[in-house]
Short mmCIF file of C-alpha atoms in Angstrom, two decimals:
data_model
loop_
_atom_site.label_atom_id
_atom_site.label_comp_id
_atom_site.label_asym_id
_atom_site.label_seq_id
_atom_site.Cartn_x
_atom_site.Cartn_y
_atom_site.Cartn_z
CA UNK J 26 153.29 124.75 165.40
CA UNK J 27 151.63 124.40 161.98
CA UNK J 28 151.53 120.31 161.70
CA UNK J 29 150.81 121.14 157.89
CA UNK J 30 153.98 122.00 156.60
CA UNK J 31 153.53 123.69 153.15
CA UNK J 32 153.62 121.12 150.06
CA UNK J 33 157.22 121.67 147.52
CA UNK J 34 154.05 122.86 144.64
CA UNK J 35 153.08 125.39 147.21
CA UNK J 36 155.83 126.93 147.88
CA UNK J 37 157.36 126.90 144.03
CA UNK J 38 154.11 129.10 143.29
CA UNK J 39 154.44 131.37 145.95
CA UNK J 40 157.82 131.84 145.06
CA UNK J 41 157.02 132.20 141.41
CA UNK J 42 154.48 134.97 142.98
CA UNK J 43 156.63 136.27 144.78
CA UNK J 44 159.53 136.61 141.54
CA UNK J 45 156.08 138.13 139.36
CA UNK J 46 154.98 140.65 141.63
CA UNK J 47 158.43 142.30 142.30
CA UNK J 48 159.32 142.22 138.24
CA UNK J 49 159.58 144.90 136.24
CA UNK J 50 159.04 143.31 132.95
CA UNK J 51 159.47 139.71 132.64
CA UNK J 52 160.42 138.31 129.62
CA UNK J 53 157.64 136.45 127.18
CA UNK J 54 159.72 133.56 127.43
CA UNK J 55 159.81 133.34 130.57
CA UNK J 56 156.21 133.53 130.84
CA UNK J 57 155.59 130.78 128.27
CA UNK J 58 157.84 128.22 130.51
CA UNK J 59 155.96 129.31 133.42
CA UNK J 60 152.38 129.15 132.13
CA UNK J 61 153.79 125.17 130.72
CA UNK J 62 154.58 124.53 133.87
CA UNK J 63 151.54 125.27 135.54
CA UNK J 64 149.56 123.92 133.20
CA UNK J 65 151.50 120.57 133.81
CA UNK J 66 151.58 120.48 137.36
CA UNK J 67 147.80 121.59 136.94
CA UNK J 68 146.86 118.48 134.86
CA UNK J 69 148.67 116.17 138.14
CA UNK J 70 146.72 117.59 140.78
CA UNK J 71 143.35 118.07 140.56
CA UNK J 72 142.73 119.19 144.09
CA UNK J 73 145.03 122.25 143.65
CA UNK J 74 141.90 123.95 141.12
CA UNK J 75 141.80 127.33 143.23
CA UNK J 76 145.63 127.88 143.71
CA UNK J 77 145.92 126.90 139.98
CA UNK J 78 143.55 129.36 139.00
CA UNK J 79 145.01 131.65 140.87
CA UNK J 80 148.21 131.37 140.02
CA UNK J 81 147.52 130.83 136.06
CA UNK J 82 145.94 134.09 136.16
CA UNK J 83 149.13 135.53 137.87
CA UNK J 84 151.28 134.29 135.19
CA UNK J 85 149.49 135.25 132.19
CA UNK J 86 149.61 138.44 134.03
CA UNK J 87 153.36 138.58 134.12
CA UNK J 88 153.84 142.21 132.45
CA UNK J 89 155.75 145.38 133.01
CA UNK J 90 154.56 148.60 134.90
CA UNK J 91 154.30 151.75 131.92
CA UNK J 92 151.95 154.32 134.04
CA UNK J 93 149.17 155.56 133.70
CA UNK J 94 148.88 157.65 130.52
CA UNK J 95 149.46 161.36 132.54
CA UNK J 96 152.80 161.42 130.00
CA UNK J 97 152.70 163.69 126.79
CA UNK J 98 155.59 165.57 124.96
CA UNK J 99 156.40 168.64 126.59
CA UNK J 100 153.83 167.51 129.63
CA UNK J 101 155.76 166.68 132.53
CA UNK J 102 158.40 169.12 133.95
CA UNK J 103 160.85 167.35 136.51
CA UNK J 104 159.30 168.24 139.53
CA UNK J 105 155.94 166.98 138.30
CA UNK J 106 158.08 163.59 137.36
CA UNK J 107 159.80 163.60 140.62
CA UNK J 108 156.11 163.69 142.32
CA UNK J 109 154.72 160.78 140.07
CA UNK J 110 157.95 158.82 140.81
CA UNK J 111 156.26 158.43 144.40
CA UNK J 112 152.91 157.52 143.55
CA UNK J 113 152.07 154.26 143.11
CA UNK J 114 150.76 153.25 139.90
CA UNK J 115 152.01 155.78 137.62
CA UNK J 116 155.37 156.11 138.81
CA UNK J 117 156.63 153.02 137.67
CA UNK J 118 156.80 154.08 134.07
CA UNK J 119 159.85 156.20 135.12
CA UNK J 120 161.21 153.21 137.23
CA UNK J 121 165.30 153.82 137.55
CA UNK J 122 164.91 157.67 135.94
CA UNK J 123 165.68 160.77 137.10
CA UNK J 124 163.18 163.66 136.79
CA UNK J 125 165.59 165.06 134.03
CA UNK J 126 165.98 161.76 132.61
CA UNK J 127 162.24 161.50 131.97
CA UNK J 128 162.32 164.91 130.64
CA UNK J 129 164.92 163.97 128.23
CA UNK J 130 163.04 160.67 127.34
CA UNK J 131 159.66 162.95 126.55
CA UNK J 132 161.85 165.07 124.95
CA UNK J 133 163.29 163.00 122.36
CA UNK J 134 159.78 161.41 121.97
CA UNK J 135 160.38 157.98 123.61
CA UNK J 136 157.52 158.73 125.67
CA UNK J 137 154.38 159.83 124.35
CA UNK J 138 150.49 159.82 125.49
CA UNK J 139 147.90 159.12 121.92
CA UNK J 140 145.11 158.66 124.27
CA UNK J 141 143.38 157.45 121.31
CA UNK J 142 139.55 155.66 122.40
CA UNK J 143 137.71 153.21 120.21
CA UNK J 144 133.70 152.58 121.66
CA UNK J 145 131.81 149.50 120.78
CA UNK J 146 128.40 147.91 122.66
CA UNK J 147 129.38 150.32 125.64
CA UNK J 148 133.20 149.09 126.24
CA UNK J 149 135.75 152.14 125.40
CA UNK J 150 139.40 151.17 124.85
CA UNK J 151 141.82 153.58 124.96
CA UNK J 152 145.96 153.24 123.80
CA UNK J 153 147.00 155.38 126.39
CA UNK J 154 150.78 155.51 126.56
CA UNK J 155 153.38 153.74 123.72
CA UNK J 156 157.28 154.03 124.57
CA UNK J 157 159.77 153.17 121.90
CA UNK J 158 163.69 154.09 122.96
CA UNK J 159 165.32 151.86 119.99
CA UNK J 160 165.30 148.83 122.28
CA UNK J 161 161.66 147.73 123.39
CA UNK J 162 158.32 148.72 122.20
CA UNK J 163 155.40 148.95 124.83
CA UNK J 164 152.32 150.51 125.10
CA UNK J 165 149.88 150.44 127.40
CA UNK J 166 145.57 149.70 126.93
CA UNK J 167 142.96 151.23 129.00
CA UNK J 168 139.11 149.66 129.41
CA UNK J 169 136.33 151.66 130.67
CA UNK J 170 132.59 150.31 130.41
CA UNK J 171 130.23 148.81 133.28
CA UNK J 172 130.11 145.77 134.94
CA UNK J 173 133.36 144.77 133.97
CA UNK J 174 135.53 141.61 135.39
CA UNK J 175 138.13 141.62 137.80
CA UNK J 176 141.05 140.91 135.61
CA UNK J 177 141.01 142.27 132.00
CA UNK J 178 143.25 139.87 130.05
CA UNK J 179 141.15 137.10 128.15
CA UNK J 180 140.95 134.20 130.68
CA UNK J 181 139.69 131.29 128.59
CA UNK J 182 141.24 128.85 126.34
CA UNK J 183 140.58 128.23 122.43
CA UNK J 184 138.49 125.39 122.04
CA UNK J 185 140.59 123.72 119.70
CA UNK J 186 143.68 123.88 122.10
CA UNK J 187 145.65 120.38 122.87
CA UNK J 188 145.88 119.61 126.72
CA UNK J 189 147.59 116.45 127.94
CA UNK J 190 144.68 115.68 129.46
CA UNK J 191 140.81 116.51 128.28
CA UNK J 192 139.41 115.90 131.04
CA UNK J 193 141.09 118.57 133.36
CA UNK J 194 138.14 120.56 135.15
CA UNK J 195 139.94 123.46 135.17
CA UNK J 196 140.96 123.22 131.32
CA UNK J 197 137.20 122.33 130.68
CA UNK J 198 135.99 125.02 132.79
CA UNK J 199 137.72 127.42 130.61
CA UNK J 200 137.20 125.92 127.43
CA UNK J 201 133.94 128.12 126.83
CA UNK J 202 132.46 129.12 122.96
CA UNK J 203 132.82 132.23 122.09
CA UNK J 204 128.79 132.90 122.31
CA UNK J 205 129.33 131.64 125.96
CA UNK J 206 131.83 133.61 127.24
CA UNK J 207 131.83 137.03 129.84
CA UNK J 208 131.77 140.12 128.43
CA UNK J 209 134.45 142.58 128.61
CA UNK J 210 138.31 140.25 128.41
CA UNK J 211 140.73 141.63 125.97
CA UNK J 212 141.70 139.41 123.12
CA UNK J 213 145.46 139.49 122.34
CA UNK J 214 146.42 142.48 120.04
CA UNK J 215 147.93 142.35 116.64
CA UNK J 216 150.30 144.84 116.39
CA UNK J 217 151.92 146.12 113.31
CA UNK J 218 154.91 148.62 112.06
CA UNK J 219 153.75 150.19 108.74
CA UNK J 220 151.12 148.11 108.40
CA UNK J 221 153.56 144.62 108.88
CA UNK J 222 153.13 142.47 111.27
CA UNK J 223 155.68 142.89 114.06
CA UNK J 224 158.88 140.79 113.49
CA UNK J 225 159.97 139.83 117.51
CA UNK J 226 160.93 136.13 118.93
CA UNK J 227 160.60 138.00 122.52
CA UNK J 228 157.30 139.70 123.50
CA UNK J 229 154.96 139.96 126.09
CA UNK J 230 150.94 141.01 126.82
CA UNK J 231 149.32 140.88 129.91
CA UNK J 232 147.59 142.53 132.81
CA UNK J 233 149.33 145.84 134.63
CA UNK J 234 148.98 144.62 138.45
CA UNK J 235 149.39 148.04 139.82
CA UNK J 236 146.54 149.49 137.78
CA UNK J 237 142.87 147.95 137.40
CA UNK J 238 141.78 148.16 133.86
CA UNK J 239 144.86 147.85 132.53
CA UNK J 240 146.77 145.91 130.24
CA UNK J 241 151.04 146.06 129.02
CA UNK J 242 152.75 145.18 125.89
CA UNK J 243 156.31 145.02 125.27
CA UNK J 244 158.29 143.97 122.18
CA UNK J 245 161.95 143.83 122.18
CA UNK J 246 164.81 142.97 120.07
CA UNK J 247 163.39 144.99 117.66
CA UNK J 248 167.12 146.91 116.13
CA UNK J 249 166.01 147.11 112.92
CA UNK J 250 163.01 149.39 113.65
CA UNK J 251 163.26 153.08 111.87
CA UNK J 252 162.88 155.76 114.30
CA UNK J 253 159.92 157.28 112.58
CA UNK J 254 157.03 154.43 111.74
CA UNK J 255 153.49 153.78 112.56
CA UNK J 256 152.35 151.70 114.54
CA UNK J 257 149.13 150.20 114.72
CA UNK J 258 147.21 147.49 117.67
CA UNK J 259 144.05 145.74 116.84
CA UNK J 260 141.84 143.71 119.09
CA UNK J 261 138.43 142.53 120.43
CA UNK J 262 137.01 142.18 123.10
CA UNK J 263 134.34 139.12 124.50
CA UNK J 264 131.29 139.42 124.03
CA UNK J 265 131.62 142.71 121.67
CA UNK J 266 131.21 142.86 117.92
CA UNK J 267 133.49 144.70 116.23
CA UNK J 268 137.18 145.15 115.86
CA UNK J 269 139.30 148.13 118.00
CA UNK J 270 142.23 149.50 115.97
CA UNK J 271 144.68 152.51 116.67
CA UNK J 272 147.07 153.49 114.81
CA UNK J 273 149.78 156.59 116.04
CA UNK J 274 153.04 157.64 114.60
CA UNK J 275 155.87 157.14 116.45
CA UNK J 276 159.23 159.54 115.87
CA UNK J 277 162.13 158.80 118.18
CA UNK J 278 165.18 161.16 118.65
CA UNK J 279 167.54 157.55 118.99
CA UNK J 280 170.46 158.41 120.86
CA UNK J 281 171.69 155.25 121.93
CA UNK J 282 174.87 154.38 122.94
CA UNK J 283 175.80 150.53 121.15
CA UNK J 284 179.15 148.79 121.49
CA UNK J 285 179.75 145.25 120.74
CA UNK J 286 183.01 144.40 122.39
CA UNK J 287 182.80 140.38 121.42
CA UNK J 288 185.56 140.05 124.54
CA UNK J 289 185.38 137.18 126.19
CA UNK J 290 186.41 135.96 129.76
CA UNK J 291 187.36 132.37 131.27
CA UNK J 292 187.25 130.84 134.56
CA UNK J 293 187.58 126.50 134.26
CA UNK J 294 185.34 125.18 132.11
CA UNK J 295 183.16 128.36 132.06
CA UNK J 296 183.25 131.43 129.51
CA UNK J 297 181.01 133.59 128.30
CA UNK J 298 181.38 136.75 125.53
CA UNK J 299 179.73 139.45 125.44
CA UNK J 300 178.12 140.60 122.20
CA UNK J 301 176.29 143.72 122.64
CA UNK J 302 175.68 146.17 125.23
CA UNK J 303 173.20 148.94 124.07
CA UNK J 304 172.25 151.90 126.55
CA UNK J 305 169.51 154.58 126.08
CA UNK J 306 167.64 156.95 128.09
CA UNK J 307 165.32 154.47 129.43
CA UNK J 308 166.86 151.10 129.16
CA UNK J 309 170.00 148.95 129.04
CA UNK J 310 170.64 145.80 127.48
CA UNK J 311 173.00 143.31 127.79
CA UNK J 312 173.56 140.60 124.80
CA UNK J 313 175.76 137.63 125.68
CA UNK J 314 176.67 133.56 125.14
CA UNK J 315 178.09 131.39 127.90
CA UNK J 316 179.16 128.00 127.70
CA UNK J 317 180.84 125.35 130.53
CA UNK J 318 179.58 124.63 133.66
CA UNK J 319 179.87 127.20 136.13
CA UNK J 320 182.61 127.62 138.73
CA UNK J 321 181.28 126.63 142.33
CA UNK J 322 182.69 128.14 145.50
CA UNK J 323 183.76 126.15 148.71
CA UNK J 324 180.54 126.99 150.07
CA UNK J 325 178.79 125.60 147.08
CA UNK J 326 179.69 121.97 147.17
CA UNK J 327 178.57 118.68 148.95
CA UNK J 328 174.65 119.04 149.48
CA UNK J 329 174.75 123.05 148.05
CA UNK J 330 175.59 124.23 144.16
CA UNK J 331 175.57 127.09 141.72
CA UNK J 332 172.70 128.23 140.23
CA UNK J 333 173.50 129.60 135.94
CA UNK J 334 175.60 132.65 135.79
CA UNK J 335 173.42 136.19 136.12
CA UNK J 336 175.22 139.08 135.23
CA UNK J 337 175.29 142.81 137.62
CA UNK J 338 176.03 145.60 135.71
CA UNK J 339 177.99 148.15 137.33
CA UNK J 340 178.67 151.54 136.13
CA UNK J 341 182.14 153.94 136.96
CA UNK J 342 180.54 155.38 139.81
CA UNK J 343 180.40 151.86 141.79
CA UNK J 344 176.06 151.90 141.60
CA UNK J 345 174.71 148.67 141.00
CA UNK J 346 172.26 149.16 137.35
CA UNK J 347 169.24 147.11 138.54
CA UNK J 348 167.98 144.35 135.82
CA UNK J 349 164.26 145.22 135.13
CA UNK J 350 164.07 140.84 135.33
CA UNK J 351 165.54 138.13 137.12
CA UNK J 352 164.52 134.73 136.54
CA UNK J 353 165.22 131.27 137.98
CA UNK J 354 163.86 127.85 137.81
CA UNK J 355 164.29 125.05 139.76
CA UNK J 356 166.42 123.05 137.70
CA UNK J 357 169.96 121.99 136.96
CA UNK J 358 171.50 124.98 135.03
CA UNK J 359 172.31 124.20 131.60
CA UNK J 360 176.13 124.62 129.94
CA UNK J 361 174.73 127.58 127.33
CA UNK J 362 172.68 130.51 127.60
CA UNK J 363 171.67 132.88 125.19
CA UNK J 364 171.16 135.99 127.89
CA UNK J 365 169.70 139.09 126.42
CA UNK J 366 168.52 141.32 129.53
CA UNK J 367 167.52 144.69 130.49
CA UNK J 368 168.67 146.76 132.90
CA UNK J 369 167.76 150.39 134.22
CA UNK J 370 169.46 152.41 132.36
CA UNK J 371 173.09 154.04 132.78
CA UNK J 372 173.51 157.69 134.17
CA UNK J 373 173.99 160.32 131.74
CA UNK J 374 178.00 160.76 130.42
CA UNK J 375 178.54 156.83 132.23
CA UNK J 376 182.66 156.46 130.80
CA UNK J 377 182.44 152.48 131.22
CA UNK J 378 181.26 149.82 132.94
CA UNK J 379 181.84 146.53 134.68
CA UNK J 380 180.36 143.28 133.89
CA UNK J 381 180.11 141.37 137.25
CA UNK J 382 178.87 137.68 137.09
CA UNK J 383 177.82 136.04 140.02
CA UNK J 384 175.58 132.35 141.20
CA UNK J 385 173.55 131.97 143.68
CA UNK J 386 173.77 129.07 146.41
CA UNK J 387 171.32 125.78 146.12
CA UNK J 388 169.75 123.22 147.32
CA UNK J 389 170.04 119.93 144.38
CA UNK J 390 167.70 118.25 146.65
CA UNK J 391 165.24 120.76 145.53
CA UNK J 392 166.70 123.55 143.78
CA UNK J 393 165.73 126.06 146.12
CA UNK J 394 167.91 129.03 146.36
CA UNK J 395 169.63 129.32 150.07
CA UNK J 396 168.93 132.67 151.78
CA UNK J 397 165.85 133.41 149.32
CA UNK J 398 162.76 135.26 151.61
CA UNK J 399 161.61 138.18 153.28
CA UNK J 400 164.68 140.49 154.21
CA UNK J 401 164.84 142.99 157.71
CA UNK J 402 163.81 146.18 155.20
CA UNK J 403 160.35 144.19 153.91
CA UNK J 404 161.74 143.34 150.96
CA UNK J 405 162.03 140.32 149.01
CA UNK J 406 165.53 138.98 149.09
CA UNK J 407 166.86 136.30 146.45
CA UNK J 408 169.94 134.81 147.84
CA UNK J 409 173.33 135.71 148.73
CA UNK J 410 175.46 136.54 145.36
CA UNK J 411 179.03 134.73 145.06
CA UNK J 412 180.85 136.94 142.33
CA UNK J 413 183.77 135.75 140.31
CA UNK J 414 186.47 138.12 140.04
CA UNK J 415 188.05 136.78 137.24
CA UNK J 416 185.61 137.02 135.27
CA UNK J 417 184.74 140.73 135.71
CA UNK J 418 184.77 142.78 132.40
CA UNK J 419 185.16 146.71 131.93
CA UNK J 420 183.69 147.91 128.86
CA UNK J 421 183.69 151.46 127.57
CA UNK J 422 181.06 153.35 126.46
CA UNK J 423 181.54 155.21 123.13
CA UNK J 424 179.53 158.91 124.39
#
């Protein structure tokens, strides 16, 4: 029997490893809270260094899964798709797609390959995929050079930057001048739609975990982007003078489906109304405000509660649309919430669909979710879902 149980910090960053490596594309909010977090618990516990660094690595890392640049208009028929889907790495750009789906989304230019390259002091960058469906914005960076580290997303921390506390090892330890540091991290991009400066209170930039040399960008809320522009990403790199910049034209055929019911529904104290609901070829996303505490069950009373309301979207064929994030933090849910979430998205000619809001069961004590590990198929499992029928919403789809 293991007579060192492992500490509460422990096992919140495994779990937060855990919730990272089976995203899709977390949210750059998301990753802000969780990088203040560790940087907090970091400062209290000095004798955590390696697991910190670990970990703080792992969070600026939190990014979505594009590919691996083999995708170019009129390149990939739908058997080639259907073969990608399966490999590991590059099939996770068409994550939730059918192979005609993904021909559709190449089709219409939502997915494109610039493989544009930019060489300086023997490091060549490369933009290797962009996808823009009227939604979110990513694209994807490639490094090639020798000698290169591990991890490609710029590790240290300006030297100007406040800490709560100085005198931090770690903090110091990666508090290096510029003239000191490794060779070869990418510097965060500036990225710009004819030639201004992206307008976006939710983005993200990190690492792609599933492909060495690799780095993911995403931008989203971005409705009020044409669906013919420019777009252009600058950067450095350490230890390299000189500037990379590409700049690609982007043309979308924008089919997407938008409704904005504004219905709400009511169960107690609890409501929530839903604003938008937007569906293209590649991605769904639900806009909605809640307010009220949330209804608990019997089961969810005494020394167990509710976690904050998460939202399944079903479509009219009874299939589950699977939300490309889920997050959760272990602390008393708020009474209102902004959500604005992605999902999969919705089958071709989808009539309608349901709205189904459900909790999760806790511990107060702790906040950990009851039920969350390791299920019989391998696969991480978050909790049994309570769903509240009453508060179930069908909304059609304007096709």
């Amino acid at each position: 029997m293991d007579k060192h149980p492992t500490p509460p910090y422990e096992r919140e960053m495994d779990q937060l490893e855990n919730w990272i490596n089976e995203s899709v594309m977390p949210r750059d909010s998301m990753s802000d809270q969780i990088m203040k977090e560790i940087e907090k618990r970091a400062m209290q516990r000095k004798t955590t260094k390696s697991k910190f660094a670990k970990q703080a690595v792992l969070a600026a890392s939190v990014v979505g899964i594009l590919g691996t640049g083999v995708v170019g208009a009129g390149f990939v028929s739908p058997t080639m798709a259907a073969t990608l889907k399966q490999i590991p790495g590059i099939g996770s750009i068409f994550y939730g797609l059918s192979s005609d789906e993904i021909q559709t989304a190449v089709d219409k230019g939502i997915l494109s390959h610039p493989n544009e390259s930019v060489t300086h002091d023997g490091i060549t960058l490369t933009l290797s995929d962009v996808l823009y469906d009227g939604t979110r914005l990513s694209f994807s960076i490639e490094r090639q050079g020798e000698n290169m580290p591990e991890t490609f997303m710029n590790p240290y921390i300006p030297m100007d930057a406040k800490t709560e506390n100085s005198d931090d090892e770690w903090v110091k330890a990666h508090k290096v001048p510029e003239k000191d540091q490794l060779k070869g991290y990418l510097k965060r991009p500036e990225v710009l739609i004819n030639d201004k400066k992206v307008d976006s209170q939710r983005f993200m930039f990190g690492d792609d975990p599933r492909k060495n040399n690799s780095v993911i960008g995403e931008y989203m809320q971005l409705d009020s982007l044409p669906d013919e522009f420019d777009l252009t990403v600058r950067t450095s790199v350490t230890g390299v003078d000189g500037s990379y910049e590409f700049k690609v034209p982007v043309k979308v055929d924008n089919t997407m489906i938008a409704v904005q019911p504004n219905e709400t529904k009511t169960s107690g104290s609890f409501s929530y109304t839903v604003k938008e609901l937007n569906s293209t070829s590649t991605t769904t996303r639900l806009v909605l405000d809640s307010t009220g505490e949330v209804p608990a069950s019997p089961e969810q009373t005494g020394e167990y509660a509710p976690t904050m309301m998460y939202y399944d979207i079903v479509d009219d064929q009874g299939n589950v649309i699977e939300q490309r994030q889920f997050g959760y933090f272990y602390s008393k849910p708020r009474t209102k919430y902004h959500v604005d979430e992605l999902y999969n998205a919705l089958k071709p000619n989808t009539k309608y669909v349901t709205i189904k809001p459900f909790t999760l069961t806790v511990k107060p004590a702790d906040w950990s979710i009851v039920g969350e590990g390791m299920g019989s198929d391998g696969k991480h499992k978050r909790g049994d879902k309570t769903y509240i029928k009453e508060l179930e919403m069908k909304i059609p789809l304007n096709n």
